């Protein structure tokens, strides 16, 4: 595929935070999008429509707790379905871009470059590592984008963790945010141009997508309060205990030098939040 030539792209998980935005942004960049909903696509019995030129795979069980609660289902939907899609795409000689996560790392050795060895402490993270391997082992056209904690809007409202956070701040519900868990939040609008480059064969292998700022959950919460003009008194600075049910993931900062060297830029958190708060 040539870069920027309009092509038909199949986006799975297009009702989710990442998929909705990637589908819309790729359409705005001139591509024809086939956006998967549950009515047309399930991870239980995956399929790729006819005559598509590439796949962006965003459908997954994304809840860490849901993966811990039903690990067999998590493997079936996050790993086996992804492997099937990768094989099917390879047979059709079309590229597949797989959306993975910073949670493939345990947070003890940040920042992580692409060649750092994954060491996920959660079942969710393990399913994503296994899916990454299946994708990359299947076809050299396929690629993996590891996303940091994503900030963005879904259906016009704050999406993902922002949905919970903004609601808590608006309703002044005590909102515990960890002071010892750090992330490099990624603006969802930064994903589509990179997915487009991967589909066009300009990126091979694995790439890390994240802003340059490593912030605690608490600092992210206060930035959200500022951007949405909300009182931050509901934020309860909390220490994530080592014996927490799911192993703590202290600092999963992703090193993005590889993509930045290719000319891609990442939106700072404050600018991203302002855009989400006042679209
Ligand atoms: N959000 C983040 O902070 C973040 C960070 C790192 C990586 N990622 C990765 O980015 C990708 C997208 O994440 P997201 O935040 O957009 O997740 P999301 O908002 O939870 O959306 C998940 C999508 O998957 C679909 N889905 C779930 N189970 C399905 C099934 N059995 N069959 C078909 N579709 C199913 C959902 O459909 P319904 O709407 O019908 O449920 C939804 O469209 C995932 O691969 C995730 O691992 C996300």
Tab-separated table of C-alpha atoms and ligand atoms in Angstrom:
chain	number	residue	atom	x	y	z
A	1	UNK	CA	0.000	0.000	0.000
A	2	UNK	CA	1.221	3.491	-0.757
A	3	UNK	CA	1.224	5.988	2.063
A	4	UNK	CA	-1.882	8.265	2.133
A	5	UNK	CA	-3.525	6.536	-0.863
A	6	UNK	CA	-7.174	6.000	0.099
A	7	UNK	CA	-7.674	2.328	0.890
A	8	UNK	CA	-10.332	0.188	2.506
A	9	UNK	CA	-9.381	-0.437	6.129
A	10	UNK	CA	-11.178	-2.783	8.508
A	11	UNK	CA	-11.134	-1.465	12.101
A	12	UNK	CA	-12.159	-3.920	14.832
A	13	UNK	CA	-13.427	-2.630	18.164
A	14	UNK	CA	-14.696	0.516	16.473
A	15	UNK	CA	-17.160	1.164	19.299
A	16	UNK	CA	-14.286	1.417	21.788
A	17	UNK	CA	-12.197	4.424	22.766
A	18	UNK	CA	-9.274	3.696	20.448
A	19	UNK	CA	-11.196	2.076	17.590
A	20	UNK	CA	-13.818	4.826	17.330
A	21	UNK	CA	-11.160	7.530	17.113
A	22	UNK	CA	-8.842	5.626	14.778
A	23	UNK	CA	-11.734	4.803	12.437
A	24	UNK	CA	-12.894	8.426	12.333
A	25	UNK	CA	-9.375	9.855	11.978
A	26	UNK	CA	-8.415	7.420	9.194
A	27	UNK	CA	-11.643	8.306	7.382
A	28	UNK	CA	-10.728	12.000	7.733
A	29	UNK	CA	-7.355	11.132	6.162
A	30	UNK	CA	-9.149	9.882	3.062
A	31	UNK	CA	-9.482	6.155	3.720
A	32	UNK	CA	-12.607	4.078	3.330
A	33	UNK	CA	-13.360	2.514	6.707
A	34	UNK	CA	-15.262	-0.619	7.545
A	35	UNK	CA	-15.915	-0.163	11.256
A	36	UNK	CA	-16.680	-3.362	13.170
A	37	UNK	CA	-19.440	-3.418	15.746
A	38	UNK	CA	-20.673	-6.458	17.700
A	39	UNK	CA	-23.416	-6.825	15.084
A	40	UNK	CA	-20.855	-7.415	12.342
A	41	UNK	CA	-17.825	-8.863	14.152
A	42	UNK	CA	-17.148	-10.932	17.249
A	43	UNK	CA	-13.893	-12.105	18.748
A	44	UNK	CA	-15.634	-15.422	19.423
A	45	UNK	CA	-15.938	-16.052	15.660
A	46	UNK	CA	-13.729	-13.460	13.969
A	47	UNK	CA	-13.829	-12.681	10.274
A	48	UNK	CA	-12.434	-10.089	7.878
A	49	UNK	CA	-14.751	-8.590	5.244
A	50	UNK	CA	-13.968	-9.104	1.566
A	51	UNK	CA	-11.822	-6.679	-0.396
A	52	UNK	CA	-10.117	-4.836	2.439
A	53	UNK	CA	-6.539	-3.616	2.124
A	54	UNK	CA	-5.579	-3.634	5.792
A	55	UNK	CA	-6.788	-4.305	9.332
A	56	UNK	CA	-6.418	-2.254	12.519
A	57	UNK	CA	-7.258	-4.622	15.357
A	58	UNK	CA	-8.577	-2.753	18.427
A	59	UNK	CA	-11.179	-5.208	19.757
A	60	UNK	CA	-10.136	-6.907	22.986
A	61	UNK	CA	-11.075	-7.585	26.558
A	62	UNK	CA	-9.352	-4.506	27.941
A	63	UNK	CA	-10.290	-4.809	31.597
A	64	UNK	CA	-7.457	-6.176	33.733
A	65	UNK	CA	-10.020	-7.411	36.273
A	66	UNK	CA	-12.097	-9.198	33.611
A	67	UNK	CA	-8.990	-11.007	32.333
A	68	UNK	CA	-8.087	-12.122	35.880
A	69	UNK	CA	-11.674	-13.262	36.495
A	70	UNK	CA	-11.900	-15.408	33.350
A	71	UNK	CA	-8.400	-16.162	32.065
A	72	UNK	CA	-9.543	-18.850	29.618
A	73	UNK	CA	-11.928	-16.431	27.886
A	74	UNK	CA	-9.223	-13.749	27.923
A	75	UNK	CA	-6.823	-16.069	26.071
A	76	UNK	CA	-9.507	-17.095	23.588
A	77	UNK	CA	-10.529	-13.535	22.725
A	78	UNK	CA	-7.287	-11.614	23.156
A	79	UNK	CA	-4.818	-14.215	21.867
A	80	UNK	CA	-6.522	-16.842	19.714
A	81	UNK	CA	-8.820	-14.399	17.894
A	82	UNK	CA	-5.856	-12.095	17.201
A	83	UNK	CA	-3.763	-14.999	15.917
A	84	UNK	CA	-6.639	-16.047	13.639
A	85	UNK	CA	-6.964	-12.506	12.246
A	86	UNK	CA	-3.198	-12.334	11.689
A	87	UNK	CA	-3.229	-15.623	9.753
A	88	UNK	CA	-6.267	-14.644	7.706
A	89	UNK	CA	-4.731	-11.262	6.851
A	90	UNK	CA	-1.474	-12.990	5.872
A	91	UNK	CA	-3.320	-15.354	3.566
A	92	UNK	CA	-4.877	-12.352	1.862
A	93	UNK	CA	-1.472	-10.607	1.775
A	94	UNK	CA	-2.762	-7.578	3.663
A	95	UNK	CA	-1.153	-5.935	6.722
A	96	UNK	CA	-2.623	-6.112	10.215
A	97	UNK	CA	-1.835	-3.522	12.885
A	98	UNK	CA	-2.297	-4.854	16.405
A	99	UNK	CA	-2.921	-2.475	19.322
A	100	UNK	CA	-1.015	-3.616	22.386
A	101	UNK	CA	-0.254	-1.974	25.712
A	102	UNK	CA	2.394	-0.586	28.063
A	103	UNK	CA	1.137	-3.197	30.553
A	104	UNK	CA	3.332	-5.807	28.846
A	105	UNK	CA	5.937	-4.420	31.291
A	106	UNK	CA	5.992	-4.739	35.089
A	107	UNK	CA	6.973	-1.137	35.765
A	108	UNK	CA	10.242	-1.840	37.552
A	109	UNK	CA	12.649	-0.665	34.818
A	110	UNK	CA	11.121	2.302	32.998
A	111	UNK	CA	11.485	3.818	30.511
A	112	UNK	CA	10.980	0.865	28.184
A	113	UNK	CA	12.295	0.801	24.636
A	114	UNK	CA	10.801	-1.534	22.041
A	115	UNK	CA	13.516	-4.144	22.530
A	116	UNK	CA	12.988	-4.419	26.318
A	117	UNK	CA	11.870	-7.896	27.321
A	118	UNK	CA	8.142	-7.964	28.220
A	119	UNK	CA	7.448	-9.121	31.781
A	120	UNK	CA	3.716	-8.676	32.418
A	121	UNK	CA	2.525	-9.254	35.986
A	122	UNK	CA	-1.158	-9.402	34.979
A	123	UNK	CA	-3.081	-11.916	32.914
A	124	UNK	CA	-4.234	-9.068	30.645
A	125	UNK	CA	-0.605	-8.176	29.956
A	126	UNK	CA	0.272	-11.814	29.271
A	127	UNK	CA	-2.527	-12.126	26.721
A	128	UNK	CA	-1.256	-9.033	24.934
A	129	UNK	CA	2.343	-10.345	24.837
A	130	UNK	CA	1.178	-13.681	23.426
A	131	UNK	CA	-0.982	-11.904	20.852
A	132	UNK	CA	1.934	-9.639	19.854
A	133	UNK	CA	4.125	-12.693	19.224
A	134	UNK	CA	1.423	-14.405	17.201
A	135	UNK	CA	0.995	-11.289	15.050
A	136	UNK	CA	4.695	-10.683	14.414
A	137	UNK	CA	5.493	-14.363	13.824
A	138	UNK	CA	2.770	-14.669	11.184
A	139	UNK	CA	3.771	-12.106	8.574
A	140	UNK	CA	6.412	-9.407	8.241
A	141	UNK	CA	3.731	-7.040	6.930
A	142	UNK	CA	2.041	-7.106	10.330
A	143	UNK	CA	3.009	-4.729	13.124
A	144	UNK	CA	2.415	-3.971	16.793
A	145	UNK	CA	1.654	-0.551	18.283
A	146	UNK	CA	2.061	-0.492	22.062
A	147	UNK	CA	-0.153	2.258	23.447
A	148	UNK	CA	0.366	3.948	26.806
A	149	UNK	CA	-2.657	4.940	28.905
A	150	UNK	CA	-4.991	6.499	26.337
A	151	UNK	CA	-6.779	9.826	26.846
A	152	UNK	CA	-9.598	10.717	24.499
A	153	UNK	CA	-13.303	11.129	23.995
A	154	UNK	CA	-15.725	8.389	23.048
A	155	UNK	CA	-19.150	9.263	21.676
A	156	UNK	CA	-18.376	12.913	22.418
A	157	UNK	CA	-17.716	12.333	26.132
A	158	UNK	CA	-14.497	11.652	28.084
A	159	UNK	CA	-13.699	7.975	27.423
A	160	UNK	CA	-11.752	5.163	29.077
A	161	UNK	CA	-10.370	6.035	32.516
A	162	UNK	CA	-11.304	9.710	31.947
A	163	UNK	CA	-14.981	8.749	32.029
A	164	UNK	CA	-14.620	7.434	35.588
A	165	UNK	CA	-12.336	10.244	36.688
A	166	UNK	CA	-14.362	13.174	35.321
A	167	UNK	CA	-17.596	11.690	36.721
A	168	UNK	CA	-15.994	11.348	40.157
A	169	UNK	CA	-14.720	14.934	40.084
A	170	UNK	CA	-18.058	16.304	38.835
A	171	UNK	CA	-20.009	14.424	41.500
A	172	UNK	CA	-17.351	15.190	44.134
A	173	UNK	CA	-17.101	11.488	44.958
A	174	UNK	CA	-13.855	10.640	46.812
A	175	UNK	CA	-11.606	9.460	43.972
A	176	UNK	CA	-8.495	7.497	44.984
A	177	UNK	CA	-5.542	8.019	42.642
A	178	UNK	CA	-2.183	6.353	43.124
A	179	UNK	CA	0.865	8.471	43.821
A	180	UNK	CA	3.230	5.570	43.098
A	181	UNK	CA	1.835	4.438	39.761
A	182	UNK	CA	3.159	6.395	36.792
A	183	UNK	CA	2.069	6.526	33.172
A	184	UNK	CA	2.980	8.405	29.973
A	185	UNK	CA	-0.567	9.283	28.760
A	186	UNK	CA	-1.164	9.077	25.022
A	187	UNK	CA	-3.620	11.323	23.168
A	188	UNK	CA	-5.893	9.083	21.113
A	189	UNK	CA	-5.610	11.479	18.159
A	190	UNK	CA	-1.924	10.576	17.818
A	191	UNK	CA	-2.680	6.934	16.922
A	192	UNK	CA	-4.216	7.146	13.428
A	193	UNK	CA	-1.254	8.678	11.534
A	194	UNK	CA	1.012	6.006	13.013
A	195	UNK	CA	-1.424	3.194	12.219
A	196	UNK	CA	-1.646	4.579	8.686
A	197	UNK	CA	2.145	4.495	8.343
A	198	UNK	CA	2.215	0.921	9.650
A	199	UNK	CA	-0.455	-0.151	7.147
A	200	UNK	CA	1.551	1.497	4.392
A	201	UNK	CA	4.603	-0.597	5.289
A	202	UNK	CA	6.579	2.393	6.596
A	203	UNK	CA	6.820	0.801	10.064
A	204	UNK	CA	7.840	-2.778	10.745
A	205	UNK	CA	7.790	-4.697	14.021
A	206	UNK	CA	6.900	-3.032	17.313
A	207	UNK	CA	6.573	0.676	18.106
A	208	UNK	CA	5.830	2.573	21.322
A	209	UNK	CA	3.247	5.378	21.424
A	210	UNK	CA	3.228	7.704	24.455
A	211	UNK	CA	3.646	11.305	25.461
A	212	UNK	CA	7.001	12.317	26.877
A	213	UNK	CA	5.632	13.011	30.350
A	214	UNK	CA	5.786	10.314	33.044
A	215	UNK	CA	3.135	11.336	35.571
A	216	UNK	CA	1.620	9.720	38.631
A	217	UNK	CA	-2.069	8.822	38.495
A	218	UNK	CA	-2.609	11.582	41.040
A	219	UNK	CA	-0.832	14.182	38.858
A	220	UNK	CA	-2.892	13.035	35.862
A	221	UNK	CA	-6.045	13.494	37.960
A	222	UNK	CA	-5.085	17.050	38.910
A	223	UNK	CA	-4.315	17.864	35.252
A	224	UNK	CA	-7.763	16.515	34.322
A	225	UNK	CA	-9.414	18.676	37.000
A	226	UNK	CA	-7.624	21.768	35.635
A	227	UNK	CA	-8.585	21.042	32.017
A	228	UNK	CA	-12.243	20.361	32.870
A	229	UNK	CA	-12.367	23.297	35.291
A	230	UNK	CA	-13.353	21.014	38.177
A	231	UNK	CA	-12.447	21.113	41.845
A	232	UNK	CA	-9.698	18.574	42.583
A	233	UNK	CA	-10.585	18.221	46.268
A	234	UNK	CA	-12.266	14.873	45.606
A	235	UNK	CA	-8.885	13.386	44.623
A	236	UNK	CA	-7.557	11.165	47.392
A	237	UNK	CA	-3.792	10.663	47.016
A	238	UNK	CA	-3.370	6.932	47.624
A	239	UNK	CA	-0.373	4.602	47.842
A	240	UNK	CA	-0.743	1.415	45.821
A	241	UNK	CA	0.286	-1.332	48.222
A	242	UNK	CA	2.650	-4.048	47.082
A	243	UNK	CA	0.208	-6.703	48.217
A	244	UNK	CA	-2.579	-5.270	46.002
A	245	UNK	CA	-4.665	-7.955	44.337
A	246	UNK	CA	-3.163	-7.283	40.942
A	247	UNK	CA	0.599	-6.869	41.019
A	248	UNK	CA	1.539	-3.193	41.153
A	249	UNK	CA	2.763	-1.616	37.988
A	250	UNK	CA	4.807	1.351	39.154
A	251	UNK	CA	6.124	3.121	36.084
A	252	UNK	CA	5.425	1.772	32.625
A	253	UNK	CA	6.825	4.814	30.788
A	254	UNK	CA	7.373	3.964	27.138
A	255	UNK	CA	10.430	5.256	25.312
A	256	UNK	CA	9.197	6.699	21.999
A	257	UNK	CA	12.521	7.655	20.420
A	258	UNK	CA	12.018	5.176	17.590
A	259	UNK	CA	8.853	6.876	16.322
A	260	UNK	CA	10.057	10.399	17.075
A	261	UNK	CA	13.171	9.733	14.987
A	262	UNK	CA	10.808	9.003	12.094
A	263	UNK	CA	9.147	12.418	12.541
A	264	UNK	CA	6.080	11.445	14.593
A	265	UNK	CA	5.158	13.771	17.461
A	266	UNK	CA	3.046	13.192	20.570
A	267	UNK	CA	0.566	15.640	22.050
A	268	UNK	CA	1.373	16.837	25.598
A	269	UNK	CA	-1.241	15.810	28.188
A	270	UNK	CA	-2.441	19.349	28.992
A	271	UNK	CA	-3.060	20.110	25.293
A	272	UNK	CA	-4.815	16.766	24.797
A	273	UNK	CA	-7.062	17.326	27.820
A	274	UNK	CA	-7.961	20.851	26.726
A	275	UNK	CA	-9.007	19.462	23.349
A	276	UNK	CA	-11.100	16.715	24.974
A	277	UNK	CA	-12.723	19.135	27.446
A	278	UNK	CA	-13.584	21.718	24.742
A	279	UNK	CA	-13.848	19.862	21.433
B	1	LIG	N1	-7.530	2.613	26.540
B	1	LIG	C1	-6.263	2.483	26.914
B	1	LIG	O1	-5.797	3.191	27.831
B	1	LIG	C2	-5.359	1.487	26.220
B	1	LIG	C3	-4.021	1.474	26.611
B	1	LIG	C4	-3.163	0.568	26.017
B	1	LIG	C5	-3.621	-0.282	25.031
B	1	LIG	N2	-4.933	-0.270	24.667
B	1	LIG	C6	-5.360	-1.228	23.634
B	1	LIG	O2	-6.090	-0.555	22.636
B	1	LIG	C7	-7.108	-1.421	22.124
B	1	LIG	C8	-8.454	-0.742	22.244
B	1	LIG	O3	-8.660	-0.373	23.586
B	1	LIG	P1	-9.888	0.565	24.021
B	1	LIG	O4	-9.424	1.395	25.142
B	1	LIG	O5	-10.471	1.212	22.824
B	1	LIG	O6	-10.880	-0.516	24.611
B	1	LIG	P2	-12.442	-0.417	24.853
B	1	LIG	O7	-12.885	0.996	24.899
B	1	LIG	O8	-12.693	-1.323	26.017
B	1	LIG	O9	-13.054	-1.068	23.540
B	1	LIG	C9	-12.900	-2.437	23.287
B	1	LIG	C10	-13.555	-2.748	21.965
B	1	LIG	O10	-13.508	-4.162	21.783
B	1	LIG	C11	-14.822	-4.612	21.497
B	1	LIG	N3	-15.020	-5.970	22.006
B	1	LIG	C12	-14.863	-6.421	23.270
B	1	LIG	N4	-15.174	-7.729	23.338
B	1	LIG	C13	-15.551	-8.096	22.081
B	1	LIG	C14	-15.987	-9.310	21.501
B	1	LIG	N5	-16.119	-10.418	22.234
B	1	LIG	N6	-16.261	-9.338	20.165
B	1	LIG	C15	-16.141	-8.214	19.419
B	1	LIG	N7	-15.736	-7.028	19.907
B	1	LIG	C16	-15.442	-6.971	21.230
B	1	LIG	C17	-15.734	-3.648	22.231
B	1	LIG	O11	-17.036	-3.754	21.708
B	1	LIG	P3	-18.301	-3.261	22.590
B	1	LIG	O12	-18.265	-1.755	22.581
B	1	LIG	O13	-19.459	-3.827	21.862
B	1	LIG	O14	-18.105	-3.837	23.965
B	1	LIG	C18	-15.041	-2.329	21.910
B	1	LIG	O15	-15.358	-1.915	20.606
B	1	LIG	C19	-7.009	-2.717	22.907
B	1	LIG	O16	-6.242	-3.652	22.180
B	1	LIG	C20	-6.255	-2.319	24.173
B	1	LIG	O17	-5.523	-3.397	24.684
B	1	LIG	C21	-5.816	0.602	25.235
